[in-house]
Coordinates of C-alpha atoms and ligand atoms in Angstrom, one line a residue:
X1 CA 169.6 30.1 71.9
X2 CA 172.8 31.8 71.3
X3 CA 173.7 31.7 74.9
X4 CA 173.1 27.8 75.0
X5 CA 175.2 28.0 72.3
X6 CA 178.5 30.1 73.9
X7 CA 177.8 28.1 77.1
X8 CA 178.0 24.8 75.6
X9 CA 181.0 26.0 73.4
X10 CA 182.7 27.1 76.6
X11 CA 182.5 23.9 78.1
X12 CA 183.5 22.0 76.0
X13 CA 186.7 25.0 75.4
X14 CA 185.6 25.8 71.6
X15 CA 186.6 29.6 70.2
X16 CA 184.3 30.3 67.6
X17 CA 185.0 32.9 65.0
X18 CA 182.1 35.2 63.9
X19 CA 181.4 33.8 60.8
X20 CA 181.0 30.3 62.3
X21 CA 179.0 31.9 65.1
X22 CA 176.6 32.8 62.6
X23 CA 176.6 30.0 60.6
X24 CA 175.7 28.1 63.8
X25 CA 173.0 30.6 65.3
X26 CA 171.7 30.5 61.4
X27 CA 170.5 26.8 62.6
X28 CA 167.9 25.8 64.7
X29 CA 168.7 24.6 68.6
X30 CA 168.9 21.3 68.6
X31 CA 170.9 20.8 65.7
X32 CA 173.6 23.5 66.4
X33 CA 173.9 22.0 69.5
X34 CA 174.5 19.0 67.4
X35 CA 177.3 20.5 65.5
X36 CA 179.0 21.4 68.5
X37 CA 179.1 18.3 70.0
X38 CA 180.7 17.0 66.3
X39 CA 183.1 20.0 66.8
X40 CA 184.4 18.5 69.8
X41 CA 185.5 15.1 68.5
X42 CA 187.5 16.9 65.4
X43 CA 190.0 17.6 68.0
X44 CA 190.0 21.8 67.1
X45 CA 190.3 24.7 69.7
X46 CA 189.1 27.5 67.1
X47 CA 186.8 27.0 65.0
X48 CA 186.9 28.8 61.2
X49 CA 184.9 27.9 58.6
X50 CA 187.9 25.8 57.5
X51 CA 187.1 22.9 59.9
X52 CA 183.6 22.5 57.7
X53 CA 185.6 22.6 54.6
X54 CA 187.9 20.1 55.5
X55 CA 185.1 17.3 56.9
X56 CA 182.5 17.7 54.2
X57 CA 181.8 14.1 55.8
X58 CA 180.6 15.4 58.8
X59 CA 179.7 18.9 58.3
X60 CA 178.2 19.1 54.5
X61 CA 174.6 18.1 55.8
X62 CA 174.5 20.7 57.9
X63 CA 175.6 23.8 55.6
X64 CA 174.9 22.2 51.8
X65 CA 179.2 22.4 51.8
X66 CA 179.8 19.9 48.4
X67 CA 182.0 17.4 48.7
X68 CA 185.8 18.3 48.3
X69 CA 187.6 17.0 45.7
X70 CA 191.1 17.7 45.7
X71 CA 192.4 19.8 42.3
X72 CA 195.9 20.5 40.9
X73 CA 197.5 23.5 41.9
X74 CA 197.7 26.8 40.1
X75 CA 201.5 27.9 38.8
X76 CA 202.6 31.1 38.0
X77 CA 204.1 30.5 34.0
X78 CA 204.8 34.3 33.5
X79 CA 207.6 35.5 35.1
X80 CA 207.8 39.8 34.8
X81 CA 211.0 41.2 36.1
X82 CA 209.5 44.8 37.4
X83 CA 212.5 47.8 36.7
X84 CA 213.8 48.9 40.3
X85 CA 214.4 52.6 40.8
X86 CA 214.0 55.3 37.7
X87 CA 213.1 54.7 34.3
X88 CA 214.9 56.2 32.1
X89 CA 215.2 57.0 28.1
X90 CA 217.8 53.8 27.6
X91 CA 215.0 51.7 29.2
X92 CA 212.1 52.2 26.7
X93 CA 215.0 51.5 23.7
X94 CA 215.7 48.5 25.4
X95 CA 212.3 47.6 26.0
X96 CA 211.3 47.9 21.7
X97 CA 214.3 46.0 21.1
X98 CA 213.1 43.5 23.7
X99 CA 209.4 43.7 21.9
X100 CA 210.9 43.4 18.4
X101 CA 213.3 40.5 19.3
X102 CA 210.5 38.2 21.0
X103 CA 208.5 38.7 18.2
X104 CA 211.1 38.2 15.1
X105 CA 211.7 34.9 17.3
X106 CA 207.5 34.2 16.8
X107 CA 207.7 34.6 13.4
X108 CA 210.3 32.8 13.0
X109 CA 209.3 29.6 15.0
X110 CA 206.3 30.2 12.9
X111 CA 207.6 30.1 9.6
X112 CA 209.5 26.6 10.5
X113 CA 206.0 25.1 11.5
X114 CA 203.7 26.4 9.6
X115 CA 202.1 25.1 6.7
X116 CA 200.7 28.8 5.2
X117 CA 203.9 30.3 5.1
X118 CA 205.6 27.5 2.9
X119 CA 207.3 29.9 0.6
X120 CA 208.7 32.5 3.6
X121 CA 211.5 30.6 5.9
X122 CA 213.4 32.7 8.2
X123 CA 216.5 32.3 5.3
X124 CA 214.0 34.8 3.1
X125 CA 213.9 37.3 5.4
X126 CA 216.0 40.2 4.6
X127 CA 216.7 43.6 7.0
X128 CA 216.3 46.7 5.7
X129 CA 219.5 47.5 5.4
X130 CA 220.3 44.6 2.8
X131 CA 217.6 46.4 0.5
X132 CA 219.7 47.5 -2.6
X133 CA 219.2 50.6 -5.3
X134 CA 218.3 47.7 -7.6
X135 CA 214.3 46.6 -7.5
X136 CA 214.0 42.8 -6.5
X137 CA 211.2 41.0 -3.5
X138 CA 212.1 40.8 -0.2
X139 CA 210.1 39.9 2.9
X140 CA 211.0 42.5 5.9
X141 CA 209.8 42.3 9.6
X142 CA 209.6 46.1 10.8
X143 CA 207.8 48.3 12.8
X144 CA 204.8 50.6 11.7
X145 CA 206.4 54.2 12.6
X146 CA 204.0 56.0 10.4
X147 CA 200.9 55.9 8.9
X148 CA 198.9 58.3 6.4
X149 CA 197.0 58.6 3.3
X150 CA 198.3 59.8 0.4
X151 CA 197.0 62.7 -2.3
X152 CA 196.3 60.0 -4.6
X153 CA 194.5 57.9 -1.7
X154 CA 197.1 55.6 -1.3
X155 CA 198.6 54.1 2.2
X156 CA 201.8 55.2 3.0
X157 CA 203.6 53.3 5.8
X158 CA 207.0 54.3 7.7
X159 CA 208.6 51.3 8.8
X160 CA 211.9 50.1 10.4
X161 CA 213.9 47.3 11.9
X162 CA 217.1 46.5 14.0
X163 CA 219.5 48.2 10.6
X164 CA 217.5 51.1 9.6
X165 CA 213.7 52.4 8.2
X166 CA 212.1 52.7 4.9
X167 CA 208.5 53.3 3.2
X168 CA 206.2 50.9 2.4
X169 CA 203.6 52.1 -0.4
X170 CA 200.5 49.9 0.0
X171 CA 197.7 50.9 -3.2
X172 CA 194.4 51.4 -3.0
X173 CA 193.2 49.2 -5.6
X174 CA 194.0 46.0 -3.5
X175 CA 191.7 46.1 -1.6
X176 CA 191.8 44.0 0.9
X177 CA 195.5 44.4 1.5
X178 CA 194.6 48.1 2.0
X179 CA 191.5 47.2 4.3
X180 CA 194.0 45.2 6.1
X181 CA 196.9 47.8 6.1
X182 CA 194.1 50.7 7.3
X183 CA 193.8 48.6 10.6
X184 CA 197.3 48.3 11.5
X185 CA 198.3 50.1 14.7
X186 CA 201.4 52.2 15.2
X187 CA 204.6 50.1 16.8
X188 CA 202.9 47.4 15.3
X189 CA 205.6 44.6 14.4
X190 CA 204.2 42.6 11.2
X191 CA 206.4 41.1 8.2
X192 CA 205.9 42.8 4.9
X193 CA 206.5 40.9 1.7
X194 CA 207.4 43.5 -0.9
X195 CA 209.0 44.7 -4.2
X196 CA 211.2 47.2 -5.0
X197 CA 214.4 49.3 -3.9
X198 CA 215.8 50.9 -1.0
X199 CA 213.7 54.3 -2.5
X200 CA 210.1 52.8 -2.0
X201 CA 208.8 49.7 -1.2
X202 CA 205.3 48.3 -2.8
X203 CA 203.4 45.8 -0.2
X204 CA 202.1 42.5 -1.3
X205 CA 201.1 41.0 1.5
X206 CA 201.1 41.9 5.3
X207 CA 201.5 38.8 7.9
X208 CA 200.8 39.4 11.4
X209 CA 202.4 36.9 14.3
X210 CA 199.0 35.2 15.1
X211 CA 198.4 33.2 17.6
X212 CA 197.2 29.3 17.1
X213 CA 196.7 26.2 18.2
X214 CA 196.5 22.9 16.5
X215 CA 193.8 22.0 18.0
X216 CA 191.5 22.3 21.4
X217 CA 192.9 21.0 24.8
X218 CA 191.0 18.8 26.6
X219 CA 192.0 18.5 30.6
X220 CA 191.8 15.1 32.9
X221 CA 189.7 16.6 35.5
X222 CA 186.5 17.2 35.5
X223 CA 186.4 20.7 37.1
X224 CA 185.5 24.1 36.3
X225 CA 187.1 27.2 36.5
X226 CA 184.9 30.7 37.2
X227 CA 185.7 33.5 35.6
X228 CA 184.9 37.0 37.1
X229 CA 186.1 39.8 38.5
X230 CA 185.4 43.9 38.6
X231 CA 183.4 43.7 42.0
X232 CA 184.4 48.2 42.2
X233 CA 184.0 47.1 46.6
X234 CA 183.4 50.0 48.1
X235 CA 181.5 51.3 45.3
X236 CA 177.6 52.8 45.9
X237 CA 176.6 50.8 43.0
X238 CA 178.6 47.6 44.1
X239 CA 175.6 45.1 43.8
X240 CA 176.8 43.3 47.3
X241 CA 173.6 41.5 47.6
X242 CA 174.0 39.7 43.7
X243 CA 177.9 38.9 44.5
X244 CA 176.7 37.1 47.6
X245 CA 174.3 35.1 45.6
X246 CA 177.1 34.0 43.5
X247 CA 179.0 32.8 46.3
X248 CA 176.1 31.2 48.1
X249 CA 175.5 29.1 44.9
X250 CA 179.5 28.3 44.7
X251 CA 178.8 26.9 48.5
X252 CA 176.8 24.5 47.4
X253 CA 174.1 26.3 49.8
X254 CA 171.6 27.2 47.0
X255 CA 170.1 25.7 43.8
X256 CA 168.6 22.1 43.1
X257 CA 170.6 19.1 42.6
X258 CA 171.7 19.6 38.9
X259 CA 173.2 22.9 40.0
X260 CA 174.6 22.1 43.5
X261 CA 176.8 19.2 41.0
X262 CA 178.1 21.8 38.9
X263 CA 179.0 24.2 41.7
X264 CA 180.6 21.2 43.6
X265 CA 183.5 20.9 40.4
X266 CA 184.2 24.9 40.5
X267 CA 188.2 24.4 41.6
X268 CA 189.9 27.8 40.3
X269 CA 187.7 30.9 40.5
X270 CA 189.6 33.9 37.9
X271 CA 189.2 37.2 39.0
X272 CA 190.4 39.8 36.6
X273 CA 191.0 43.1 38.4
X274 CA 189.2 45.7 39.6
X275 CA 187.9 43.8 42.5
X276 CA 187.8 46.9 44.4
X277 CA 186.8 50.4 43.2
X278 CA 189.9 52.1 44.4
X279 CA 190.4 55.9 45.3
X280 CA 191.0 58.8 44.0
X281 CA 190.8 57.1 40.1
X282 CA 188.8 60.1 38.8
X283 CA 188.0 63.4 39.7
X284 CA 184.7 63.5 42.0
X285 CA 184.8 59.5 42.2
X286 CA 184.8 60.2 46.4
X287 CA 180.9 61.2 45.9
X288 CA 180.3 57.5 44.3
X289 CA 181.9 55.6 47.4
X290 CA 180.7 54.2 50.6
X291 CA 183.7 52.9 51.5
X292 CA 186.5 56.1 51.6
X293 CA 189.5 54.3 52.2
X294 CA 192.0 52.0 50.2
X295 CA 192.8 49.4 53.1
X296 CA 188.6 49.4 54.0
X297 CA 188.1 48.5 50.7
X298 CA 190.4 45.4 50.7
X299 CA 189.1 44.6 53.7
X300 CA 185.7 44.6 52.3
X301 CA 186.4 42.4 49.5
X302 CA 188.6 39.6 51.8
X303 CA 185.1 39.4 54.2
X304 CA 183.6 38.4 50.8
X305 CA 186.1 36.5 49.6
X306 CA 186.6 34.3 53.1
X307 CA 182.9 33.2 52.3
X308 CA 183.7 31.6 49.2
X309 CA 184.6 27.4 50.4
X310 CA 188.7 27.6 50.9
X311 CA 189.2 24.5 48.6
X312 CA 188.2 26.6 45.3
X313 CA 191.6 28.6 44.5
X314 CA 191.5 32.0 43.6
X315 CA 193.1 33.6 41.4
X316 CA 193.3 37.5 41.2
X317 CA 195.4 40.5 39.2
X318 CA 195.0 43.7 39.9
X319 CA 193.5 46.3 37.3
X320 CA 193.1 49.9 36.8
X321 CA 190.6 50.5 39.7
X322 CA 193.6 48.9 42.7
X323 CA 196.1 49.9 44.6
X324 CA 198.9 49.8 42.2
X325 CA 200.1 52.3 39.3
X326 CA 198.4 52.3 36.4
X327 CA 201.5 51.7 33.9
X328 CA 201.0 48.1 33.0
X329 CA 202.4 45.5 33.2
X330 CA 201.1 46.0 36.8
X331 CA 202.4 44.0 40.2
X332 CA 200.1 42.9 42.4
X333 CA 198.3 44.2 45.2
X334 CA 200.7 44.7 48.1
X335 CA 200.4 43.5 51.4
X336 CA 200.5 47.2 52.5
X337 CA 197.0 47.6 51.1
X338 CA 195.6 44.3 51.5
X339 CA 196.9 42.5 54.2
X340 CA 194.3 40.0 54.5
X341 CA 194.6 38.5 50.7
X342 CA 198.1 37.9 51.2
X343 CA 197.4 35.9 54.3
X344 CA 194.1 34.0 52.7
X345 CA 195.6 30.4 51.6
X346 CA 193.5 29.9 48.8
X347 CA 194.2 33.5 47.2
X348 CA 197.5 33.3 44.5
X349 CA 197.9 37.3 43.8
X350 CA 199.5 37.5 40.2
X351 CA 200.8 40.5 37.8
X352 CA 198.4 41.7 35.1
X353 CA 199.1 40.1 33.0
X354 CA 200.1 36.5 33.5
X355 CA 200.1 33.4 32.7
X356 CA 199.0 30.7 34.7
X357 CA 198.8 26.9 34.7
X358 CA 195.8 25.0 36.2
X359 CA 195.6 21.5 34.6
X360 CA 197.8 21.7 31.8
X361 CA 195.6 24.6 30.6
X362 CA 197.3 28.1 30.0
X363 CA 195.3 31.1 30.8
X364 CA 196.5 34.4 30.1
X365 CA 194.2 36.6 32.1
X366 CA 194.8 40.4 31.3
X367 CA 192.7 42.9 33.0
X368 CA 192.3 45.0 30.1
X369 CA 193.0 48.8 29.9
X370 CA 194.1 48.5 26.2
X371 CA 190.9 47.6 24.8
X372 CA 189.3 50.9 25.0
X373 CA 192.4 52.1 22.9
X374 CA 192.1 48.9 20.8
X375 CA 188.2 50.6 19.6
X376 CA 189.1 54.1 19.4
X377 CA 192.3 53.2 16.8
X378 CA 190.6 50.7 14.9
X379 CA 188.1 51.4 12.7
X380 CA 186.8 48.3 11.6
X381 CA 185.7 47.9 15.5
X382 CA 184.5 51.1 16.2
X383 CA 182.1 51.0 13.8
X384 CA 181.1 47.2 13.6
X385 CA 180.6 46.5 17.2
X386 CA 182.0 49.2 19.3
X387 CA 182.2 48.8 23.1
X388 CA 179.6 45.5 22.8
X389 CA 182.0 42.5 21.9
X390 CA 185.0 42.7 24.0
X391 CA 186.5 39.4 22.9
X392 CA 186.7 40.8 19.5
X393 CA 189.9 43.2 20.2
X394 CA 191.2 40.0 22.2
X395 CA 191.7 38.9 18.6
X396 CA 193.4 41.8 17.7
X397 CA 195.8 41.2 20.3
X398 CA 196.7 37.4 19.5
X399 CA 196.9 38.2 16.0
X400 CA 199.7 40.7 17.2
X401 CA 201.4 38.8 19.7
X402 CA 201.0 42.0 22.2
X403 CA 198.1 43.5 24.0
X404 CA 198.9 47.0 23.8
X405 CA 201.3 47.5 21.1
X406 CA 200.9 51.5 20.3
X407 CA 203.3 53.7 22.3
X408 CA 201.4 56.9 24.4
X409 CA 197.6 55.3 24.1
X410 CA 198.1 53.9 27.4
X411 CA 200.1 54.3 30.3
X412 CA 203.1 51.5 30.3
X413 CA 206.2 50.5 31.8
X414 CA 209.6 49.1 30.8
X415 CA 210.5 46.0 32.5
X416 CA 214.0 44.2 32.8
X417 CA 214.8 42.2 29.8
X418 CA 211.5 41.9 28.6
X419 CA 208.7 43.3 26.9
X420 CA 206.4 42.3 29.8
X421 CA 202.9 42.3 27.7
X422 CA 204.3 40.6 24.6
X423 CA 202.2 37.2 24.4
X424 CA 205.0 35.0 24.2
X425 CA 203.2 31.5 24.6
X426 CA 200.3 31.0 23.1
X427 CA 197.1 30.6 25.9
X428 CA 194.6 28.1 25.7
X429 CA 192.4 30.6 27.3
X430 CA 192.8 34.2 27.5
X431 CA 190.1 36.1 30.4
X432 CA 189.7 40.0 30.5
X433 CA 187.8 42.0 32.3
X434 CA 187.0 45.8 32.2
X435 CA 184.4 45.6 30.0
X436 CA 181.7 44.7 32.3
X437 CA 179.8 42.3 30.1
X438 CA 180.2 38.6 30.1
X439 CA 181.3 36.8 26.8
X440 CA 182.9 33.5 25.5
X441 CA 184.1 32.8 22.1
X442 CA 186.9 31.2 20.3
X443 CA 190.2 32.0 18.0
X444 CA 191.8 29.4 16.7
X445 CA 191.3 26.9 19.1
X446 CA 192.4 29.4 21.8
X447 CA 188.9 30.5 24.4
X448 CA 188.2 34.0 24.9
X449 CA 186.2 35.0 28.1
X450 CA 185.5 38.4 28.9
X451 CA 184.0 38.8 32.6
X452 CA 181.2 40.9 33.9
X453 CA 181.1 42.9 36.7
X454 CA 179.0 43.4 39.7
X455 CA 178.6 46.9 39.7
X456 CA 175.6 48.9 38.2
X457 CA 176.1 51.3 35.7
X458 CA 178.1 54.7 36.5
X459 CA 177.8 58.3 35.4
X460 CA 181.1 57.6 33.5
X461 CA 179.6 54.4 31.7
X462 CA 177.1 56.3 30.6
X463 CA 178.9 58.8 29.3
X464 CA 181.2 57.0 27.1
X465 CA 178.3 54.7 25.8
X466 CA 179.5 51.2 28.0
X467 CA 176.6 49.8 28.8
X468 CA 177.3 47.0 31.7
X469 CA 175.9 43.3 32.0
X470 CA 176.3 42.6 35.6
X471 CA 176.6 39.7 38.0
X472 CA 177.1 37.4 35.2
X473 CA 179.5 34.3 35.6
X474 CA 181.3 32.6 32.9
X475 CA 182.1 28.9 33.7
X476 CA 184.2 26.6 31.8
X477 CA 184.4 22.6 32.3
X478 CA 188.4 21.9 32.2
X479 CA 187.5 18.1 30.8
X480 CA 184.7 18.6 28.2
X481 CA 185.0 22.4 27.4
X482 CA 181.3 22.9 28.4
X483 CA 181.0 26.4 28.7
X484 CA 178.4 28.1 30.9
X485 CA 177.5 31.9 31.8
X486 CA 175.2 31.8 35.1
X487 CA 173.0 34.8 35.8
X488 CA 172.8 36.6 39.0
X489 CA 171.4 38.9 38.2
X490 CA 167.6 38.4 39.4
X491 CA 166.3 36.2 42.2
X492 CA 166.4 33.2 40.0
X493 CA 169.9 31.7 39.1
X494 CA 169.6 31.6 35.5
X495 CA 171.7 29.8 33.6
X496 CA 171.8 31.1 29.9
X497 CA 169.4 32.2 28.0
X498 CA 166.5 30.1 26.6
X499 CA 167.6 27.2 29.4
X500 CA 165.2 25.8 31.5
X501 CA 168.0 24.8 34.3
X502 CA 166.5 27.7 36.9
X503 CA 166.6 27.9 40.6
X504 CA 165.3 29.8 43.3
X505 CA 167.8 31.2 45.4
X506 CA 165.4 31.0 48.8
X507 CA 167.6 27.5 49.9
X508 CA 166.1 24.8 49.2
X509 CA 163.3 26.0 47.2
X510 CA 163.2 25.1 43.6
X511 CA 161.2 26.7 40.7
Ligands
FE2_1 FE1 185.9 47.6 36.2

C-alpha cells in the first residue's frame, strides 16, 4: 500500500512530508488514495500537514481536523529592555529606584481610585525625611531593609525611601497588624501609616499595592485558551506517550462529540517554561536524560509541537530548565538552540515574564522560580499549605505588585529603565508553572492558573517534598469563563473530578 501510495503521488508530482506520509499510510487504501486525488485539485506541490489545516472542508473527514475558526492574534503588552554588556553596581541602584518608582506611582493611582483608602491621598504622603523631632501621623511608602524581633517580642522594621531610612516599631499586642507585619518580605515596598518622630516610628496600619479588578472580564469569542507547560523533553521521566494524548484530543482526532466541540474552540495554547528539561541544571542530571544535547531537546519538543493543528497559537517563555540564564527576567529561547520554534508560524516565543493580549484579556504568564522562595520566607505558607497550593503565593505576588521582591533568594537581573518583574498592569489572568500540579482559583477578579507538568516525579521532587500532578490541562472559555482541567493522565480523558464527561482515547471509541 505505501508504494501505491508514492507511485500515485509521483504522478500526479506531490512531495509528501513524513508526517503526512504517515498520516496517509495510517488510512486504509482506497481512501488514501482518495486523499491524494483531493490533494491534487488544491493546486499544492508539497504537502505539510498545513494543507489539512487550511481545508477542514475537504480534509476534516478524513483526520477528525475541527473546523477552523479564525481567532484574534496574540500581542506582546510587556515590553523588557534586557542590559547589554556588564552589569554593574550603578545598575542594581538604578533598578530599586526603578522598582520603588513604579510602585509609589501604583499606590498612588490607587489612592485616587480607590474607595478603601478614602482618608490617604497621595497629598498625605510624607518622605522620610519630612519626619520632624516633634511626634505627629504620617503615612510613609518605604522599603523593608530589616526585619527582627525584639527582647520584649516586638517587630522591629528598618525601612527607607528616596530621602533617607527610619524604624518602624510594630507591637505585639495588635495582633493582626503584627501577623501581618511577620509576613512581610525583605525589599518589600508597602506604605506605613504611623505615629511618632524621626527617633521611632509606631505602625498602625500596613497597605500593600494589591492588585484588583472591578469586576470579571468577559471576552466576545467563544474560545478557549490551554494552559500548560513543563514537558522536561528529553527527560527519562518525560511522559511522551500522555503529552501525545493531549495533542491527539486538541486535533480533534479523539473523544466523543461533546469533547471534539470543546477541543475545536482551543485558539491560544500557554506554555509556561520548562518545556524541555535542559542540561547540565543540576549536578548528575546527565544520568536522568535520554536526550544529551540542548539543540536535540528543542528538536524533540518542535516534532511535538508541529503535531498540534497550526491554527491554535502558541504561546511559550522559557523557565529555569531552557536554554537561557537563570537571572530572571529571562529572554527567550534563541534561535541558536531552537531553530525550529523560531521558524514554526504558530509559535510567539516571549520573555518570562510577560504580558500578553489575546481577546482583550491580559495574561501575565510567569514561569515561576520565586515561588519556592515565596514558601520558605513565609510562614503563614509553609506551614498552612506548603508546596500543595501554588496559586496561593501568586497572591502574594499581586498583593505586592512584584513577583520576586527579596534581593539574593533568587537569581535576578537589572534591566534598562525598568524593574522588569514589577507587575505594572494588573492581569486578568496570571499562569505559572513550576510547580507541577494543575490549579485555578481567583483574586479579586483576576484568574490564577498554575499548570501541570508532564513529567513523573524525580529524585529531586522527592526530596524536597513536591509531589507532581501530571498531564493535567487547565482550560479556560475566553466568553463565559468556564473553566476546565482535563486529565491525561490514564487512558480515559477525564475531565474533572466527579464528571461523568469521559472518553476513551482508542478513536472513535466512547466509554
Ligand atoms: Fe518544571
Amino acid at each position: 500500500m505505501v508504494n501505491l501510495i508514492l507511485e500515485e503521488c509521483m504522478k500526479k508530482g506531490l512531495l509528501l512530508d513524513k508526517e503526512v506520509f504517515g498520516m496517509l499510510s495510517g488510512l486504509g487504501e482506497d481512501v488514501a488514495l482518495e486523499v491524494v486525488g483531493i490533494l491534487d485539485g488544491v493546486g499544492v506541490r508539497v504537502v505539510t500537514r498545513k494543507i489539512f489545516d487550511e481545508h477542514p472542508d475537504k480534509f476534516g473527514k478524513y483526520f477528525g481536523k475541527v473546523e477552523v475558526v479564525k481567532s484574534g492574534d496574540v500581542k506582546l503588552l510587556s515590553d523588557i529592555k534586557f542590559k547589554s554588556g556588564k552589569v554593574e553596581v550603578g545598575d542594581f541602584v538604578r533598578h530599586f529606584r526603578a522598582r520603588y518608582e513604579a510602585i509609589r506611582e501604583i499606590f498612588i493611582s490607587n489612592f485616587d481610585t480607590a474607595s478603601q483608602h478614602k482618608n490617604l491621598q497621595a497629598g498625605n504622603l510624607s518622605s522620610i525625611r519630612r519626619i520632624g523631632v516633634n511626634s505627629g501621623v504620617y503615612s510613609i511608602i518605604a522599603m523593608v531593609t530589616s526585619k527582627r524581633i525584639t527582647k520584649n517580642k516586638n517587630l522591629l522594621l528598618e525601612v527607607e525611601d528616596l530621602t533617607g531610612n527610619s524604624i518602624v516599631l510594630v507591637n505585639k499586642e495588635n495582633r493582626v497588624l503584627f501577623e501581618e507585619a511577620r509576613n512581610l518580605m525583605l525589599d518589600d515596598i508597602v506604605v506605613f501609616r504611623v505615629s511618632g518622630s524621626s527617633d521611632m516610628l509606631f505602625a498602625n496600619e500596613i497597605i500593600f499595592p494589591d492588585a484588583k479588578l472591578e469586576s470579571e472580564r468577559f471576552g466576545d469569542a467563544d474560545e478557549y485558551v490551554a494552559f500548560s507547560g513543563d514537558f522536561h523533553v528529553g527527560s527519562k521521566n518525560f511522559l511522551e506517550s500522555s503529552a501525545l494524548k493531549f495533542i491527539d484530543w486538541l486535533n480533534g482526532e479523539v473523544g466523543d462529540e461533546r469533547q471534539k466541540a470543546i477541543a475545536r474552540k482551543v485558539k491560544y495554547l500557554f506554555l509556561a517554561g520548562d518545556c524541555v528539561d535542559g542540561i547540565g541544571n543540576h549536578p548528575g542530571q546527565e544520568r536522568f536524560l535520554n536526550i544529551k544535547s540542548c539543540r536535540g531537546q528543542y528538536r524533540k519538543l518542535e516534532e511535538i509541537l508541529r503535531k498540534i493543528r497550526s491554527d491554535v497559537q502558541i504561546v511559550m517563555c522559557a523557565g529555569q530548565h531552557d536554554a537561557v540564564w537563570v537571572g530572571e527576567p529571562q529572554r527567550t529561547v534563541s534561535d541558536k538552540w531552537a531553530p525550529g520554534l523560531h521558524r514554526m508560524e504558530n509559535v510567539r516565543l516571549v520573555t518570562n515574564p510577560s504580558m500578553v493580549d489575546v481577546d482583550g484579556f491580559k495574561i501575565l504568564m510567569y514561569h515561576g522560580a520565586s515561588i519556592n522562595r515565596f514558601i520558605d520566607e513565609m510562614s503563614d505558607i509553609r506551614t498552612s499549605v506548603g508546596h500543595g497550593n501554588p496559586t496561593r503565593v501568586v497572591k502574594e505576588m499581586l498583593k505586592r505588585r512584584h513577583i520576586a521582591p527579596t534581593h539574593g533568594l533568587m537569581d535576578y537581573v537589572p534591566c534598562e529603565e525598568k524593574d522588569g518583574l514589577v507587575i505594572g498592569d494588573v492581569p486578568d489572568i496570571v499562569v505559572t508553572g513550576d510547580q507541577h500540579r494543575a490549579e485555578v482559583d481567583s483574586y479579586n477578579n483576576i484568574l490564577l492558573v498554575a499548570g501541570s507538568c508532564w513529567q513523573s516525579i524525580t529524585p529531586f521532587e522527592e526530596k524536597i517534598g513536591n509531589i507532581p500532578d501530571p498531564c493535567k490541562v487547565p482550560l479556560f472559555n475566553l466568553k463565559t469563563r468556564e473553566v476546565k482541567i482535563i486529565d491525561f493522565s490514564e487512558d480515559a480523558v477525564k475531565w474533572e473530578e466527579g464528571d461523568d464527561l469521559v472518553c476513551d482515547l482508542r478513536r472513535g471509541e466512547n466509554v
